[in-house]
Coordinates of C-alpha atoms in Angstrom, one line a residue:
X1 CA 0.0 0.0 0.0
X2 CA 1.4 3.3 -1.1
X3 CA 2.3 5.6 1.9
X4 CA 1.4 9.5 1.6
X5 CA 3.7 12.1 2.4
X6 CA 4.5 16.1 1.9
X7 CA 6.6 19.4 2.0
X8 CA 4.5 22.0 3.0
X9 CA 6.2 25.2 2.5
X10 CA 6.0 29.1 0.7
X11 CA 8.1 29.0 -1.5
X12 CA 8.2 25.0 -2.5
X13 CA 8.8 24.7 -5.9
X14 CA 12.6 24.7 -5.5
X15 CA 12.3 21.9 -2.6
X16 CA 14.6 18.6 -3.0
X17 CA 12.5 16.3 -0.7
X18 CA 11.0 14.7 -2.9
X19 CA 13.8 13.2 -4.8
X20 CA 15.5 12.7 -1.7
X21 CA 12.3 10.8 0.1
X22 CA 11.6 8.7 -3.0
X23 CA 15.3 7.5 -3.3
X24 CA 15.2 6.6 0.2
X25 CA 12.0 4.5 -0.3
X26 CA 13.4 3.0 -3.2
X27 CA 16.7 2.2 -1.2
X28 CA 14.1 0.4 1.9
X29 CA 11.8 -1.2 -0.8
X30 CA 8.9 0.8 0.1
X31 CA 5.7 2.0 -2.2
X32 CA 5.7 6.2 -1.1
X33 CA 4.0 9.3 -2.8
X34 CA 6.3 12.4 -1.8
X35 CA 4.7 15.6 -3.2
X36 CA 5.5 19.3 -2.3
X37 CA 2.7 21.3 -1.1
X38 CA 2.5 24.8 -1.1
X39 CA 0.6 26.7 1.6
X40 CA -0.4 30.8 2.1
X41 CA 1.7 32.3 5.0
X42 CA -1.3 32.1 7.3
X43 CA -1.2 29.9 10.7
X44 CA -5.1 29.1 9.7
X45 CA -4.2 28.1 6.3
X46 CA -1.2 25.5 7.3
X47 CA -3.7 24.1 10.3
X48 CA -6.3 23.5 7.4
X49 CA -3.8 21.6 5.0
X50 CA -1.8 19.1 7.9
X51 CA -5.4 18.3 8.8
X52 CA -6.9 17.7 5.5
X53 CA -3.9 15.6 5.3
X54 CA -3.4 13.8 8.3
X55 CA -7.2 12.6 7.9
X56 CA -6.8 11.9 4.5
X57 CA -4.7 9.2 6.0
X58 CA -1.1 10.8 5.2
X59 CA 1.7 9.6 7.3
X60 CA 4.4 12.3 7.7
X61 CA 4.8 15.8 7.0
X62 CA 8.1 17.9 6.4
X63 CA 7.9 21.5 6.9
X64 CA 10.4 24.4 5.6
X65 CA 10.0 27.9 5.7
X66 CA 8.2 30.5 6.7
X67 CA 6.1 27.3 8.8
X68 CA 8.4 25.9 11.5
X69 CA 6.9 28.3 14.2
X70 CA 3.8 28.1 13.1
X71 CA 4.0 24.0 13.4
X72 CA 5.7 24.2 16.6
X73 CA 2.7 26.2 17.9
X74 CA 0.3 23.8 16.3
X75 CA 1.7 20.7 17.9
X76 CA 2.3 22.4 21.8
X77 CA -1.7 22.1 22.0
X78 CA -2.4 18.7 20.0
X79 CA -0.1 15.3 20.1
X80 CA 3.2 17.2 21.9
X81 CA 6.6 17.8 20.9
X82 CA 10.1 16.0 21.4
X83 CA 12.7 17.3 23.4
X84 CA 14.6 18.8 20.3
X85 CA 11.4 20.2 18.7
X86 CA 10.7 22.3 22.4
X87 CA 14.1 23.7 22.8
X88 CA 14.3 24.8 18.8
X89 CA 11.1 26.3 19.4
X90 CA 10.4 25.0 15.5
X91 CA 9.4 21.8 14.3
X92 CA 10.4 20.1 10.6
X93 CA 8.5 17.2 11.0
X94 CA 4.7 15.9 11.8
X95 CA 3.6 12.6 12.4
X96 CA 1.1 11.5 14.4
X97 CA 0.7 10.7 17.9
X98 CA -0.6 6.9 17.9
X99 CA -0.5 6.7 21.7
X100 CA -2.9 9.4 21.6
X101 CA -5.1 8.2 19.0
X102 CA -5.6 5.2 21.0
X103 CA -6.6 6.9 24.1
X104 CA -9.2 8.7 22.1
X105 CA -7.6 11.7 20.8
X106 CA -9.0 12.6 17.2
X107 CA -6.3 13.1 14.3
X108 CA -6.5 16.8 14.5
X109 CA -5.8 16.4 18.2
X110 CA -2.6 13.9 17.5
X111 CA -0.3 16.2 15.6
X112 CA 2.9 15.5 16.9
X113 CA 6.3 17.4 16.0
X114 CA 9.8 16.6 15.7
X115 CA 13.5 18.7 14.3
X116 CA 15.7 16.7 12.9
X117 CA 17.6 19.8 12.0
X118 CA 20.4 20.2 14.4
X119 CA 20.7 16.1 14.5
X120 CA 20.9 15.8 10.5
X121 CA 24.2 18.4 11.1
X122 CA 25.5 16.4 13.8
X123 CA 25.5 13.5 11.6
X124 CA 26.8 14.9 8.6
X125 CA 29.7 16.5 10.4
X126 CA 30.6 12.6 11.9
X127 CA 30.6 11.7 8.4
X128 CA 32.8 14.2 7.0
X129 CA 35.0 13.0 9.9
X130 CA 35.5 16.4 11.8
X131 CA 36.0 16.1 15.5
X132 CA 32.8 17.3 17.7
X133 CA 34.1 15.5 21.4
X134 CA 35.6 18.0 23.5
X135 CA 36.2 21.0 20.5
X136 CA 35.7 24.4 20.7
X137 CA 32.8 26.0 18.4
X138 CA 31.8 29.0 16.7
X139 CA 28.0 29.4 15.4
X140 CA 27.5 32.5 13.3
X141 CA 23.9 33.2 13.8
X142 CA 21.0 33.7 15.5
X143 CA 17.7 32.8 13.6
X144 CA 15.5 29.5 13.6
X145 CA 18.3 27.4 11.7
X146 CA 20.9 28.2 14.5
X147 CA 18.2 27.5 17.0
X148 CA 17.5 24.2 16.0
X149 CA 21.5 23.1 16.2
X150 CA 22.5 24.1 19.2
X151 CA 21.0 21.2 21.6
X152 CA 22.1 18.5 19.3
X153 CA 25.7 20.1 19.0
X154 CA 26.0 20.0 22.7
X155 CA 24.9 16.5 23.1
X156 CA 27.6 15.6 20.7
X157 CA 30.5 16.2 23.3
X158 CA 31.8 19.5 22.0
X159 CA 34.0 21.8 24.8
X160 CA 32.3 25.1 24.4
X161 CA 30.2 26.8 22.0
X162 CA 30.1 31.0 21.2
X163 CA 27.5 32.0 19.5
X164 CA 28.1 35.3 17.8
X165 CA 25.7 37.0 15.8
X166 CA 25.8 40.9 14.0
X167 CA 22.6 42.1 16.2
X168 CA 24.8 41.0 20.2
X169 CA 21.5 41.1 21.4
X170 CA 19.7 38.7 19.7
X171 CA 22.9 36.1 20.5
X172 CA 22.1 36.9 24.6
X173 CA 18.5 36.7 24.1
X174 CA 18.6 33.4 22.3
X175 CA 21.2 31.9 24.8
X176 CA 18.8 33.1 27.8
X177 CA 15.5 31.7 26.1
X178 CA 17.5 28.1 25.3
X179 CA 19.3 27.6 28.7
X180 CA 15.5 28.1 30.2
X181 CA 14.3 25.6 27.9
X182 CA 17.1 23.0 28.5
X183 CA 19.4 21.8 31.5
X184 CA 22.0 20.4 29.4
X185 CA 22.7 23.9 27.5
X186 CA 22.2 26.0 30.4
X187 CA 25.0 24.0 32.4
X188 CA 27.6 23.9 29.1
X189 CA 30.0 26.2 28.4
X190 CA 28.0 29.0 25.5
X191 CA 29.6 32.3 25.0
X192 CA 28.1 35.3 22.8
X193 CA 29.8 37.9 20.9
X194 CA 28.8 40.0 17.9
X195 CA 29.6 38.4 14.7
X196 CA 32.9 41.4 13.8
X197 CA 34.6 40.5 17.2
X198 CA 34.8 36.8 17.0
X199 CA 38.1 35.9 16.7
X200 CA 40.6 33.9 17.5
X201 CA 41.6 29.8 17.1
X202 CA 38.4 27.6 16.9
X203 CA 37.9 23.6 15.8
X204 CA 34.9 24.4 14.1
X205 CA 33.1 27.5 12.7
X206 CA 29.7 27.0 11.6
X207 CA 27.5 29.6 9.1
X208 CA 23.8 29.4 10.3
X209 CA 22.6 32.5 8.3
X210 CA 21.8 32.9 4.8
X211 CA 24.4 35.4 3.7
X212 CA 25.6 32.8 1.3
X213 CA 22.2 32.9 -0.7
X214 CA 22.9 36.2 -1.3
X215 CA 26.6 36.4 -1.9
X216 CA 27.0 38.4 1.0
X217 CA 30.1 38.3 2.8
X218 CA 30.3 38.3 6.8
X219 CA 32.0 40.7 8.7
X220 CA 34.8 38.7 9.6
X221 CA 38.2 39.2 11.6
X222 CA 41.5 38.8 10.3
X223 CA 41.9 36.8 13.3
X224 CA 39.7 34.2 13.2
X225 CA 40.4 30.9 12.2
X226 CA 39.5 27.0 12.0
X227 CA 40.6 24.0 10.6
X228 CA 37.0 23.1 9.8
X229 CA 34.1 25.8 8.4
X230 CA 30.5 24.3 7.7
X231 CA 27.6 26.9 6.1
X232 CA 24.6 25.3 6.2
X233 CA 23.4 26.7 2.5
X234 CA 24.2 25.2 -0.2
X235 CA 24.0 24.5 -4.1
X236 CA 26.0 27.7 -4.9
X237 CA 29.3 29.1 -4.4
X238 CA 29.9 30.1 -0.5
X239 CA 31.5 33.1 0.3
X240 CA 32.1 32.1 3.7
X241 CA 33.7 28.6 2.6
X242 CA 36.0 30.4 0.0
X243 CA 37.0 32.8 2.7
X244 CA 38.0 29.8 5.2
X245 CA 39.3 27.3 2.5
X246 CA 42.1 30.1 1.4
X247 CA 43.1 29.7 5.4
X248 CA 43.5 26.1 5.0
X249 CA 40.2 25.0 6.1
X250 CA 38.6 21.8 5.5
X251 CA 35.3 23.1 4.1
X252 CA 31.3 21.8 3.7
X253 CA 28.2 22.8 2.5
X254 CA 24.7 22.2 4.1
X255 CA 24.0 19.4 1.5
X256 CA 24.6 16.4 3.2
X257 CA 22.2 18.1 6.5
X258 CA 19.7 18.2 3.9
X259 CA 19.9 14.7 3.3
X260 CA 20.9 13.8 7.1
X261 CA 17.6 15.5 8.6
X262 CA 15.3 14.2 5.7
X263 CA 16.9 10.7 6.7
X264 CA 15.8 10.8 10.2
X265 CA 12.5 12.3 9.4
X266 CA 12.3 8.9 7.2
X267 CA 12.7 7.4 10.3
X268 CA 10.3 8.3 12.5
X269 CA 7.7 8.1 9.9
X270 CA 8.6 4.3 8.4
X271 CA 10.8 2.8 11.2
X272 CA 13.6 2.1 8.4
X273 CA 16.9 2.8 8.4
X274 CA 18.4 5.1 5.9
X275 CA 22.4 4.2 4.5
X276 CA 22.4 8.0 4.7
X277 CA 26.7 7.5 2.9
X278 CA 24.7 5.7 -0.2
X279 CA 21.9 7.8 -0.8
X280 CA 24.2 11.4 -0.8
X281 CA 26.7 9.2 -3.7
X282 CA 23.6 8.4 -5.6
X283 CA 21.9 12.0 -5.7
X284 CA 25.6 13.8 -6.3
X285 CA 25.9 11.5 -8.8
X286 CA 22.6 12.4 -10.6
X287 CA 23.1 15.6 -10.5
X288 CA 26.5 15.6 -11.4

């Protein structure tokens, strides 16, 4: 029996999940339908279209911009969150909440969400073969996708993390909002700066805004350095990779997290394992 599932997003046309989803079926020998759905930027219009779908008798949702709040908000008052989803404050993936159903609840009452976000990094990063046990980290950002990495970077075993950001503020407010939210970041070692003062040696420096999309470079110091930089964009050239690779860097894009986060939100949905190594050869080799 084919299994239903979507993207729900504004824009969506552009979105890879489906080619990435259907591969991974193919790889597990699963029947799947994987379409993109687009959605207005109203919270009552993405409410109406998970729960046409849901009790249409879809399985899983993925959901990318502008609807990651507006999920997480959904899902605190219907089938609950996981521990990642609550600290990110967003949520990329819905599924239902069987437990619930079984104690009563109706579908629309059963919406449960997940982020794989930060963990899909995590895992990509392992797989590159970059350290993360006991290194020092720099996260330049402070919007939902550095949000949703944070946790999962400090369960990984990394020393200390400074988040900088060009707005200081916004760095101390998110810090504050995520150590109330979570005991293991509030007792770890997380440092702020703005973005033009970080400097200085660091294992890792990650890119969590979307200056790359534009071309945009960062305001960077002539002192900082790494012998690892990650931006989580990707499919173009990177600025801030080009800047760190002519330093000696060991460079990535965001294109294996892509395929790392869709991967586990495979797994919740189907129970099956994704060989996460095989599917990224096969889809940079098809669109090679």
């Amino acid at each position: 029996m084919t299994q239903h599932f979507i993207v729900i997003g504004n824009p969506i046309a552009h979105s890879k999940s489906p080619e990435i989803h259907t591969l991974f079926a193919a790889q597990v020998g699963i029947d799947i339908s994987y379409q993109r759905q687009y959605c207005s930027d109203e919270a009552a219009s993405f409410t109406a279209v998970i729960e046409a779908f849901f009790h249409g008798g879809g399985v899983g949702a993925n959901v990318t911009v502008p609807f990651k709040q507006i999920a997480y908000d959904c899902c605190v008052t219907r089938g609950g969150l996981s521990e990642h989803a609550k600290v990110a404050g967003a949520v990329n993936t819905l599924l239902l909440n069987k437990e619930r159903i079984k104690n009563g609840a109706s579908v629309a009452e059963a919406i449960y969400g997940d982020n794989t976000d930060g963990q899909g990094l995590v895992n990509h990063i392992k797989r590159l073969g970059w350290p993360l046990n006991d290194v020092r980290v720099a996260l330049i950002g402070a919007g939902g996708a550095a949000r949703g990495v944070i946790l999962p970077l400090i369960e990984a075993g990394i020393a200390e993390l400074t988040i900088a950001n060009r707005t200081l503020s916004k760095a101390e407010g998110l810090v504050a909002e995520l150590s109330a939210a979570s005991a293991t970041i509030n007792q770890h070692a997380v440092y702020t700066c703005a973005t033009a003062d970080l400097s200085g040696e660091f294992d890792i420096i990650i890119n969590a805004t979307s200056s790359g999309l534009s071309g945009e470079s960062l305001p960077l110091a002539d002192a900082l350095n790494c012998q690892y930089a990650y931006d989580m964009m990707y499919g173009r050239e990177l600025p801030f990779l080009q800047h760190f690779a002519a330093r000696g860097a060991q460079t990535s894009d965001g294109y294996g997290m892509l395929i790392g986060q869709a991967a586990l939100s495979f797994e919740r949905w189907t129970g099956q394992t994704i060989d996460v190594a095989q599917a990224t050869a096969t889809l940079e080799n098809s669109s090679a």
